[in-house]
Amino acid sequence: MAPRIAACIGRVPPSQAPDLRATFESMPLPVLEADEYQLSEGEAIAARMRRWDAGQSPGPYTMELYPTMTCNIDCVFCDTTYRKGKQHGELTAEDYWKLLDEAAEMGVRRVFILGGGEPMVRRDVTPELMRRIKNYGMEGHLATNGTLFNDRIIDQIIESCWDELHFSLDAPDRATNDFLRGSKGTFDKVSQVMSRIHARKHFRAQRGVQDAPRMLIHAVVTNKNYRMFSDMVRFAHALGCYRVNFDYIIAYRPEQHALKLNEAERAQVPALAREAIKLAEQLGLETTLDHFLHESTMDRGEMVFDQSGPEDVAHAPCLNPWYYLVVQPDGSTSPCCVITGTGNNVREGLGEVWRSRDGSYFGDLRRNMQAKVMTDLCRNCSQSIIARNDYIREHLRD
């Protein structure tokens, strides 16, 4: 039994355990599960990447799915300018079922559901997609603004042992959060949903913070909330979260630039971050606040990458093209959320898109990465992607 599944059912009351255990033990597992069962995430991904160097074409370890760019709220810092109204050309429900079947056959182990819009807007896709992901034994993560949940969705999430929920919340108080989210009532709705999930999994299923579904908060840091690091840590702990991800705002439009910190505000950030890091350690929470201890790791748009070493997979400046696949709402692909929608379409077949070599999008991208040639957009990379690459690289060099 996979470790995350065991963690999920380990604390279920005895009266419920037999049914749940039977359900999970009957699940089909991704193709490469047997080969990678005893490996950590970093070891498993490194093993796949070595197979690329050996001339093989293993499938992606992680797949991100963006069901829609439509959103039901209007965040003032959002860079998705076309999020209002119905989108056209999005993958159909049947497209997603076929895509997930192909992903399972290729050994995809983890699926993120997120997007420039709110995934739960696609009621015809997202709940059923989540159910199928868990039926395949994959690890499931959902990024959401949390405003469209109902009791049926919450029960499905808990009973299926969905792995992680990433809630977008930008301040631990109603006024600041709702201003940044562009919609009154958002703070109350999300807080209530998170409280209900925490209560149901803790009191009904007897699961702890580290058991499924784990919850984390994602906050965009602006000049409206940068003083709230410690308060956000306390708030997340009270709601049963295990982690808070803080990311500095990316500004393209005038209204976004108006939310950036000035020099005096930026000078205060390291001390505020240190205080919150100390508190998080005391409470047992993970954060990304290390990125705010130095100005050079706070901003995006100026990232630099190591160009040294031979021209092989292990020394490529970015490893994502060998293990990470992002699928946009229209089916176009990329290796990350930064270089979005520039690759071939999954309607052509997932295997064809991913395994193609010279002359294809992913084939050319991998060749260029090995030659230390990156795209112009790579400078907008996030610290979280860089940190994940560094983690994998440690196992590649073992």
CSV table of C-alpha atoms in Angstrom, one decimal:
chain,number,residue,atom,x,y,z
A,1,MET,CA,0.0,0.0,0.0
A,2,ALA,CA,1.4,3.4,-1.0
A,3,PRO,CA,2.6,5.6,2.0
A,4,ARG,CA,0.1,8.4,1.4
A,5,ILE,CA,-2.8,5.9,1.3
A,6,ALA,CA,-1.7,4.3,4.5
A,7,ALA,CA,-1.4,7.8,6.1
A,8,CYS,CA,-4.9,8.5,5.0
A,9,ILE,CA,-6.6,5.4,6.4
A,10,GLY,CA,-4.4,4.8,9.4
A,11,ARG,CA,-6.6,6.7,11.8
A,12,VAL,CA,-10.0,5.8,10.4
A,13,PRO,CA,-12.3,4.4,13.1
A,14,PRO,CA,-12.3,0.6,13.1
A,15,SER,CA,-15.9,0.4,12.0
A,16,GLN,CA,-15.0,2.2,8.8
A,17,ALA,CA,-11.5,0.8,8.1
A,18,PRO,CA,-12.5,-2.5,6.3
A,19,ASP,CA,-14.5,-0.8,3.6
A,20,LEU,CA,-11.9,2.0,3.0
A,21,ARG,CA,-9.0,-0.5,3.0
A,22,ALA,CA,-10.7,-2.8,0.5
A,23,THR,CA,-11.4,0.2,-1.7
A,24,PHE,CA,-7.8,1.3,-1.8
A,25,GLU,CA,-6.3,-2.1,-2.2
A,26,SER,CA,-8.4,-2.7,-5.3
A,27,MET,CA,-7.1,0.5,-6.9
A,28,PRO,CA,-5.0,0.1,-10.1
A,29,LEU,CA,-1.6,1.8,-9.6
A,30,PRO,CA,0.3,3.8,-12.2
A,31,VAL,CA,2.5,1.6,-14.5
A,32,LEU,CA,5.8,2.4,-12.9
A,33,GLU,CA,4.6,2.1,-9.3
A,34,ALA,CA,6.3,-1.3,-8.8
A,35,ASP,CA,9.7,0.0,-10.0
A,36,GLU,CA,9.5,3.1,-7.9
A,37,TYR,CA,7.6,1.9,-4.8
A,38,GLN,CA,10.6,2.0,-2.4
A,39,LEU,CA,12.0,5.3,-3.8
A,40,SER,CA,11.4,8.8,-2.5
A,41,GLU,CA,10.0,11.4,-4.9
A,42,GLY,CA,13.4,12.8,-5.7
A,43,GLU,CA,14.8,9.3,-6.3
A,44,ALA,CA,11.9,8.3,-8.5
A,45,ILE,CA,12.2,11.4,-10.7
A,46,ALA,CA,16.0,11.0,-10.9
A,47,ALA,CA,15.5,7.4,-12.1
A,48,ARG,CA,13.2,8.5,-14.8
A,49,MET,CA,15.6,11.2,-16.0
A,50,ARG,CA,18.5,8.8,-16.2
A,51,ARG,CA,16.4,6.7,-18.5
A,52,TRP,CA,16.1,9.7,-20.8
A,53,ASP,CA,19.9,9.9,-20.9
A,54,ALA,CA,19.9,6.2,-21.8
A,55,GLY,CA,17.7,6.8,-24.8
A,56,GLN,CA,14.4,5.8,-23.3
A,57,SER,CA,11.3,8.0,-23.0
A,58,PRO,CA,9.5,7.5,-19.6
A,59,GLY,CA,6.4,9.4,-18.9
A,60,PRO,CA,6.0,12.6,-16.8
A,61,TYR,CA,6.0,12.1,-13.0
A,62,THR,CA,3.8,15.1,-12.4
A,63,MET,CA,1.0,16.6,-14.6
A,64,GLU,CA,-0.8,19.9,-14.0
A,65,LEU,CA,-4.3,20.4,-15.4
A,66,TYR,CA,-6.0,23.7,-15.9
A,67,PRO,CA,-9.7,23.0,-16.5
A,68,THR,CA,-10.6,26.6,-17.2
A,69,MET,CA,-9.4,30.2,-17.2
A,70,THR,CA,-12.9,31.4,-16.1
A,71,CYS,CA,-13.0,32.6,-12.5
A,72,ASN,CA,-15.9,33.6,-10.2
A,73,ILE,CA,-13.9,36.3,-8.3
A,74,ASP,CA,-11.8,39.2,-9.5
A,75,CYS,CA,-8.4,39.4,-7.7
A,76,VAL,CA,-6.8,42.8,-8.1
A,77,PHE,CA,-3.3,41.3,-8.7
A,78,CYS,CA,-4.3,38.5,-11.1
A,79,ASP,CA,-2.5,38.5,-14.5
A,80,THR,CA,-5.2,36.5,-16.2
A,81,THR,CA,-7.0,39.4,-17.9
A,82,TYR,CA,-9.6,37.3,-19.8
A,83,ARG,CA,-10.9,35.3,-16.8
A,84,LYS,CA,-14.4,36.7,-17.0
A,85,GLY,CA,-17.1,35.1,-19.0
A,86,LYS,CA,-17.2,31.7,-20.7
A,87,GLN,CA,-14.0,30.5,-22.4
A,88,HIS,CA,-14.0,28.8,-25.8
A,89,GLY,CA,-12.0,25.8,-27.0
A,90,GLU,CA,-11.6,24.2,-23.6
A,91,LEU,CA,-11.1,20.5,-23.4
A,92,THR,CA,-14.3,18.6,-22.9
A,93,ALA,CA,-15.1,16.2,-20.1
A,94,GLU,CA,-14.4,13.3,-22.5
A,95,ASP,CA,-11.1,14.8,-23.5
A,96,TYR,CA,-10.1,14.8,-19.8
A,97,TRP,CA,-11.1,11.2,-19.2
A,98,LYS,CA,-9.0,10.1,-22.2
A,99,LEU,CA,-6.1,12.3,-21.1
A,100,LEU,CA,-6.2,10.8,-17.6
A,101,ASP,CA,-6.3,7.2,-19.0
A,102,GLU,CA,-3.2,8.0,-21.1
A,103,ALA,CA,-1.5,9.6,-18.1
A,104,ALA,CA,-2.0,6.5,-16.0
A,105,GLU,CA,-0.7,4.2,-18.8
A,106,MET,CA,2.5,6.4,-18.9
A,107,GLY,CA,3.1,6.2,-15.2
A,108,VAL,CA,2.0,9.7,-14.1
A,109,ARG,CA,2.2,9.6,-10.3
A,110,ARG,CA,0.9,13.1,-9.2
A,111,VAL,CA,-1.8,15.4,-10.7
A,112,PHE,CA,-2.3,19.0,-9.8
A,113,ILE,CA,-5.6,20.6,-10.7
A,114,LEU,CA,-5.3,24.4,-10.8
A,115,GLY,CA,-5.4,27.2,-13.3
A,116,GLY,CA,-5.6,30.8,-14.2
A,117,GLY,CA,-9.3,30.4,-13.4
A,118,GLU,CA,-11.1,28.6,-10.6
A,119,PRO,CA,-11.2,24.8,-11.3
A,120,MET,CA,-14.5,24.3,-9.5
A,121,VAL,CA,-16.2,26.5,-12.1
A,122,ARG,CA,-16.0,23.4,-14.3
A,123,ARG,CA,-18.5,21.4,-12.4
A,124,ASP,CA,-18.8,19.1,-15.4
A,125,VAL,CA,-15.1,18.1,-15.1
A,126,THR,CA,-13.3,18.8,-11.8
A,127,PRO,CA,-15.2,16.7,-9.2
A,128,GLU,CA,-15.3,13.6,-11.5
A,129,LEU,CA,-11.6,14.2,-12.5
A,130,MET,CA,-10.7,14.2,-8.8
A,131,ARG,CA,-12.6,10.9,-8.3
A,132,ARG,CA,-10.8,9.3,-11.3
A,133,ILE,CA,-7.4,10.5,-10.2
A,134,LYS,CA,-7.8,8.7,-6.9
A,135,ASN,CA,-9.3,5.7,-8.5
A,136,TYR,CA,-6.0,5.4,-10.5
A,137,GLY,CA,-4.0,5.5,-7.2
A,138,MET,CA,-2.4,8.8,-8.2
A,139,GLU,CA,-1.6,11.6,-5.8
A,140,GLY,CA,-4.1,14.5,-6.2
A,141,HIS,CA,-3.6,18.2,-5.4
A,142,LEU,CA,-6.2,20.9,-6.0
A,143,ALA,CA,-5.5,24.7,-6.0
A,144,THR,CA,-8.7,26.6,-5.4
A,145,ASN,CA,-10.1,29.9,-4.1
A,146,GLY,CA,-12.4,27.7,-2.0
A,147,THR,CA,-15.6,29.7,-2.6
A,148,LEU,CA,-17.5,27.0,-4.6
A,149,PHE,CA,-17.3,24.1,-2.3
A,150,ASN,CA,-20.4,22.4,-0.9
A,151,ASP,CA,-21.0,19.5,1.5
A,152,ARG,CA,-21.0,16.9,-1.3
A,153,ILE,CA,-17.6,18.0,-2.6
A,154,ILE,CA,-16.2,18.1,1.0
A,155,ASP,CA,-17.4,14.6,1.7
A,156,GLN,CA,-15.9,13.3,-1.6
A,157,ILE,CA,-12.6,14.9,-0.8
A,158,ILE,CA,-12.4,13.3,2.7
A,159,GLU,CA,-13.8,9.9,1.7
A,160,SER,CA,-11.5,9.5,-1.3
A,161,CYS,CA,-8.4,10.6,0.7
A,162,TRP,CA,-7.7,13.4,-1.7
A,163,ASP,CA,-4.1,14.3,-0.9
A,164,GLU,CA,-3.8,18.1,-0.8
A,165,LEU,CA,-5.9,21.3,-1.0
A,166,HIS,CA,-4.2,24.6,-1.7
A,167,PHE,CA,-6.4,27.4,-0.7
A,168,SER,CA,-5.8,30.9,-2.1
A,169,LEU,CA,-6.1,33.4,0.8
A,170,ASP,CA,-4.1,36.6,1.0
A,171,ALA,CA,-4.7,37.9,4.5
A,172,PRO,CA,-5.9,36.6,7.9
A,173,ASP,CA,-8.5,39.3,8.1
A,174,ARG,CA,-11.7,40.0,6.2
A,175,ALA,CA,-11.1,43.5,5.0
A,176,THR,CA,-7.6,43.0,3.5
A,177,ASN,CA,-8.3,39.6,2.0
A,178,ASP,CA,-11.6,40.7,0.3
A,179,PHE,CA,-10.0,43.8,-1.1
A,180,LEU,CA,-7.2,41.8,-2.7
A,181,ARG,CA,-9.6,39.1,-3.8
A,182,GLY,CA,-11.9,41.7,-5.3
A,183,SER,CA,-15.0,40.1,-3.8
A,184,LYS,CA,-16.8,40.7,-0.5
A,185,GLY,CA,-17.5,37.6,1.5
A,186,THR,CA,-14.5,35.6,0.2
A,187,PHE,CA,-12.7,35.5,3.5
A,188,ASP,CA,-15.7,34.2,5.3
A,189,LYS,CA,-16.5,31.5,2.7
A,190,VAL,CA,-13.0,30.2,2.5
A,191,SER,CA,-12.5,30.2,6.2
A,192,GLN,CA,-15.7,28.3,6.8
A,193,VAL,CA,-14.8,25.7,4.1
A,194,MET,CA,-11.4,25.1,5.6
A,195,SER,CA,-12.8,24.8,9.1
A,196,ARG,CA,-15.4,22.3,8.0
A,197,ILE,CA,-12.8,20.2,6.2
A,198,HIS,CA,-10.5,20.3,9.2
A,199,ALA,CA,-13.3,19.4,11.6
A,200,ARG,CA,-14.7,16.6,9.5
A,201,LYS,CA,-11.4,14.9,8.9
A,202,HIS,CA,-10.2,15.4,12.5
A,203,PHE,CA,-13.4,14.5,14.4
A,204,ARG,CA,-15.1,12.1,12.0
A,205,ALA,CA,-12.2,10.4,10.4
A,206,GLN,CA,-9.7,10.9,13.2
A,207,ARG,CA,-7.0,12.2,10.9
A,208,GLY,CA,-4.3,14.7,11.9
A,209,VAL,CA,-2.8,17.7,10.1
A,210,GLN,CA,-0.4,15.5,8.1
A,211,ASP,CA,-3.1,13.1,7.0
A,212,ALA,CA,-5.2,13.4,3.9
A,213,PRO,CA,-6.4,15.8,2.8
A,214,ARG,CA,-3.5,18.1,3.9
A,215,MET,CA,-4.3,21.8,3.6
A,216,LEU,CA,-2.1,24.7,2.8
A,217,ILE,CA,-2.6,28.4,2.2
A,218,HIS,CA,-1.2,30.3,-0.7
A,219,ALA,CA,-0.8,34.0,-0.3
A,220,VAL,CA,0.3,36.7,-2.7
A,221,VAL,CA,2.5,39.2,-0.9
A,222,THR,CA,1.7,42.9,-1.6
A,223,ASN,CA,2.0,46.3,0.2
A,224,LYS,CA,-1.4,45.5,1.7
A,225,ASN,CA,-0.4,42.4,3.6
A,226,TYR,CA,3.4,42.1,4.0
A,227,ARG,CA,3.1,43.0,7.7
A,228,MET,CA,0.9,40.0,8.3
A,229,PHE,CA,3.4,37.1,7.9
A,230,SER,CA,3.1,36.0,11.5
A,231,ASP,CA,-0.6,36.5,11.7
A,232,MET,CA,-1.1,34.4,8.6
A,233,VAL,CA,1.0,31.6,10.2
A,234,ARG,CA,-1.2,31.7,13.3
A,235,PHE,CA,-4.3,31.7,11.2
A,236,ALA,CA,-3.1,28.7,9.1
A,237,HIS,CA,-2.3,26.8,12.2
A,238,ALA,CA,-5.7,27.4,13.7
A,239,LEU,CA,-7.4,26.1,10.5
A,240,GLY,CA,-5.3,22.9,10.6
A,241,CYS,CA,-2.9,23.7,7.7
A,242,TYR,CA,0.5,22.2,7.5
A,243,ARG,CA,2.1,24.9,5.3
A,244,VAL,CA,1.8,28.5,4.0
A,245,ASN,CA,3.2,29.4,0.6
A,246,PHE,CA,4.1,33.1,0.2
A,247,ASP,CA,4.8,34.5,-3.2
A,248,TYR,CA,5.6,38.1,-4.1
A,249,ILE,CA,3.3,39.7,-6.6
A,250,ILE,CA,4.2,39.7,-10.3
A,251,ALA,CA,3.4,43.0,-11.8
A,252,TYR,CA,2.5,43.7,-15.4
A,253,ARG,CA,-0.3,46.2,-15.3
A,254,PRO,CA,-0.5,49.6,-13.5
A,255,GLU,CA,-2.9,48.3,-10.9
A,256,GLN,CA,-0.5,45.5,-10.1
A,257,HIS,CA,2.5,47.8,-9.9
A,258,ALA,CA,0.6,49.9,-7.4
A,259,LEU,CA,0.6,46.9,-5.1
A,260,LYS,CA,4.4,46.4,-5.1
A,261,LEU,CA,6.4,47.3,-2.0
A,262,ASN,CA,8.5,50.5,-2.1
A,263,GLU,CA,12.1,50.6,-0.9
A,264,ALA,CA,11.2,51.4,2.7
A,265,GLU,CA,8.6,48.6,2.9
A,266,ARG,CA,11.0,46.1,1.3
A,267,ALA,CA,13.6,46.9,4.0
A,268,GLN,CA,11.2,45.8,6.7
A,269,VAL,CA,10.5,42.4,5.0
A,270,PRO,CA,13.5,40.3,6.2
A,271,ALA,CA,12.8,41.1,9.9
A,272,LEU,CA,9.1,40.3,9.5
A,273,ALA,CA,10.0,37.1,7.7
A,274,ARG,CA,12.4,36.0,10.4
A,275,GLU,CA,9.8,36.6,13.1
A,276,ALA,CA,7.3,34.5,11.2
A,277,ILE,CA,9.7,31.7,10.5
A,278,LYS,CA,10.5,31.4,14.2
A,279,LEU,CA,6.8,31.3,15.0
A,280,ALA,CA,6.2,28.7,12.2
A,281,GLU,CA,8.9,26.5,13.6
A,282,GLN,CA,7.3,26.6,17.0
A,283,LEU,CA,3.9,25.7,15.6
A,284,GLY,CA,5.3,23.0,13.3
A,285,LEU,CA,4.3,24.7,10.1
A,286,GLU,CA,6.2,24.8,6.8
A,287,THR,CA,6.6,28.1,4.9
A,288,THR,CA,8.4,29.6,1.9
A,289,LEU,CA,9.4,32.6,3.9
A,290,ASP,CA,13.1,31.9,3.4
A,291,HIS,CA,12.6,33.5,0.0
A,292,PHE,CA,11.9,36.8,1.8
A,293,LEU,CA,15.1,36.9,3.8
A,294,HIS,CA,17.1,38.4,0.9
A,295,GLU,CA,15.9,40.8,-1.9
A,296,SER,CA,17.6,38.7,-4.6
A,297,THR,CA,15.3,35.7,-3.9
A,298,MET,CA,12.1,37.8,-3.4
A,299,ASP,CA,11.5,39.1,-6.9
A,300,ARG,CA,10.6,37.2,-10.0
A,301,GLY,CA,11.7,38.3,-13.5
A,302,GLU,CA,15.4,38.3,-12.7
A,303,MET,CA,16.2,34.7,-12.1
A,304,VAL,CA,19.6,33.3,-13.2
A,305,PHE,CA,20.5,29.6,-13.6
A,306,ASP,CA,23.7,27.6,-13.4
A,307,GLN,CA,25.1,27.1,-16.9
A,308,SER,CA,28.1,24.9,-15.9
A,309,GLY,CA,28.6,21.2,-16.4
A,310,PRO,CA,28.4,18.8,-19.4
A,311,GLU,CA,25.4,18.9,-21.8
A,312,ASP,CA,23.4,16.1,-20.3
A,313,VAL,CA,20.1,15.9,-18.5
A,314,ALA,CA,21.6,16.1,-15.0
A,315,HIS,CA,23.3,19.4,-15.7
A,316,ALA,CA,20.5,21.1,-17.7
A,317,PRO,CA,19.6,24.5,-16.1
A,318,CYS,CA,16.0,23.3,-15.7
A,319,LEU,CA,14.8,19.7,-15.3
A,320,ASN,CA,11.1,20.3,-15.8
A,321,PRO,CA,11.0,19.2,-19.5
A,322,TRP,CA,11.9,15.6,-18.4
A,323,TYR,CA,9.4,15.0,-15.7
A,324,TYR,CA,6.7,17.8,-15.5
A,325,LEU,CA,3.8,18.4,-17.9
A,326,VAL,CA,1.3,21.3,-17.8
A,327,VAL,CA,-1.9,21.2,-19.8
A,328,GLN,CA,-3.8,24.4,-20.5
A,329,PRO,CA,-7.6,24.6,-20.8
A,330,ASP,CA,-7.3,24.3,-24.6
A,331,GLY,CA,-5.0,21.3,-24.5
A,332,SER,CA,-1.8,23.1,-25.3
A,333,THR,CA,1.2,22.0,-23.2
A,334,SER,CA,4.4,23.2,-21.5
A,335,PRO,CA,6.8,22.0,-18.9
A,336,CYS,CA,5.8,24.6,-16.3
A,337,CYS,CA,3.3,27.4,-15.5
A,338,VAL,CA,5.8,30.1,-16.6
A,339,ILE,CA,6.1,29.0,-20.3
A,340,THR,CA,2.4,28.4,-20.7
A,341,GLY,CA,0.6,26.9,-23.6
A,342,THR,CA,3.4,27.0,-26.2
A,343,GLY,CA,3.7,23.2,-26.8
A,344,ASN,CA,1.7,20.7,-28.9
A,345,ASN,CA,-1.9,19.8,-28.0
A,346,VAL,CA,-2.8,16.8,-26.0
A,347,ARG,CA,-5.6,16.1,-28.5
A,348,GLU,CA,-2.8,14.7,-30.6
A,349,GLY,CA,-2.3,12.1,-27.9
A,350,LEU,CA,-0.4,12.4,-24.7
A,351,GLY,CA,2.4,10.0,-25.6
A,352,GLU,CA,3.0,11.7,-29.0
A,353,VAL,CA,3.2,15.1,-27.3
A,354,TRP,CA,5.5,14.0,-24.5
A,355,ARG,CA,7.8,11.4,-26.1
A,356,SER,CA,8.5,13.2,-29.4
A,357,ARG,CA,12.1,14.2,-29.9
A,358,ASP,CA,13.8,16.3,-32.6
A,359,GLY,CA,11.5,18.7,-34.4
A,360,SER,CA,8.8,18.7,-31.7
A,361,TYR,CA,8.2,21.2,-29.0
A,362,PHE,CA,9.3,19.1,-26.1
A,363,GLY,CA,12.1,17.5,-28.1
A,364,ASP,CA,13.6,20.8,-29.1
A,365,LEU,CA,13.1,22.2,-25.6
A,366,ARG,CA,15.0,19.3,-24.0
A,367,ARG,CA,17.8,19.6,-26.6
A,368,ASN,CA,18.1,23.4,-25.9
A,369,MET,CA,18.1,22.9,-22.1
A,370,GLN,CA,20.9,20.4,-22.4
A,371,ALA,CA,22.8,23.0,-24.5
A,372,LYS,CA,22.1,25.6,-21.7
A,373,VAL,CA,19.8,27.6,-24.0
A,374,MET,CA,16.8,28.8,-22.1
A,375,THR,CA,13.7,30.7,-23.2
A,376,ASP,CA,13.3,34.4,-22.4
A,377,LEU,CA,10.4,33.6,-20.1
A,378,CYS,CA,12.6,31.4,-17.9
A,379,ARG,CA,13.8,34.5,-16.0
A,380,ASN,CA,10.2,34.7,-14.5
A,381,CYS,CA,10.7,31.3,-12.8
A,382,SER,CA,9.6,31.0,-9.2
A,383,GLN,CA,11.7,30.0,-6.2
A,384,SER,CA,9.5,27.0,-5.6
A,385,ILE,CA,10.3,25.6,-9.1
A,386,ILE,CA,14.0,26.2,-8.6
A,387,ALA,CA,14.0,24.6,-5.2
A,388,ARG,CA,12.2,21.5,-6.5
A,389,ASN,CA,14.8,21.2,-9.3
A,390,ASP,CA,17.6,21.5,-6.8
A,391,TYR,CA,16.0,18.7,-4.7
A,392,ILE,CA,15.9,16.4,-7.7
A,393,ARG,CA,19.4,17.4,-8.8
A,394,GLU,CA,20.8,16.1,-5.5
A,395,HIS,CA,19.5,12.7,-6.3
A,396,LEU,CA,20.7,12.8,-9.9
A,397,ARG,CA,24.3,13.4,-8.7
A,398,ASP,CA,24.2,10.6,-6.1
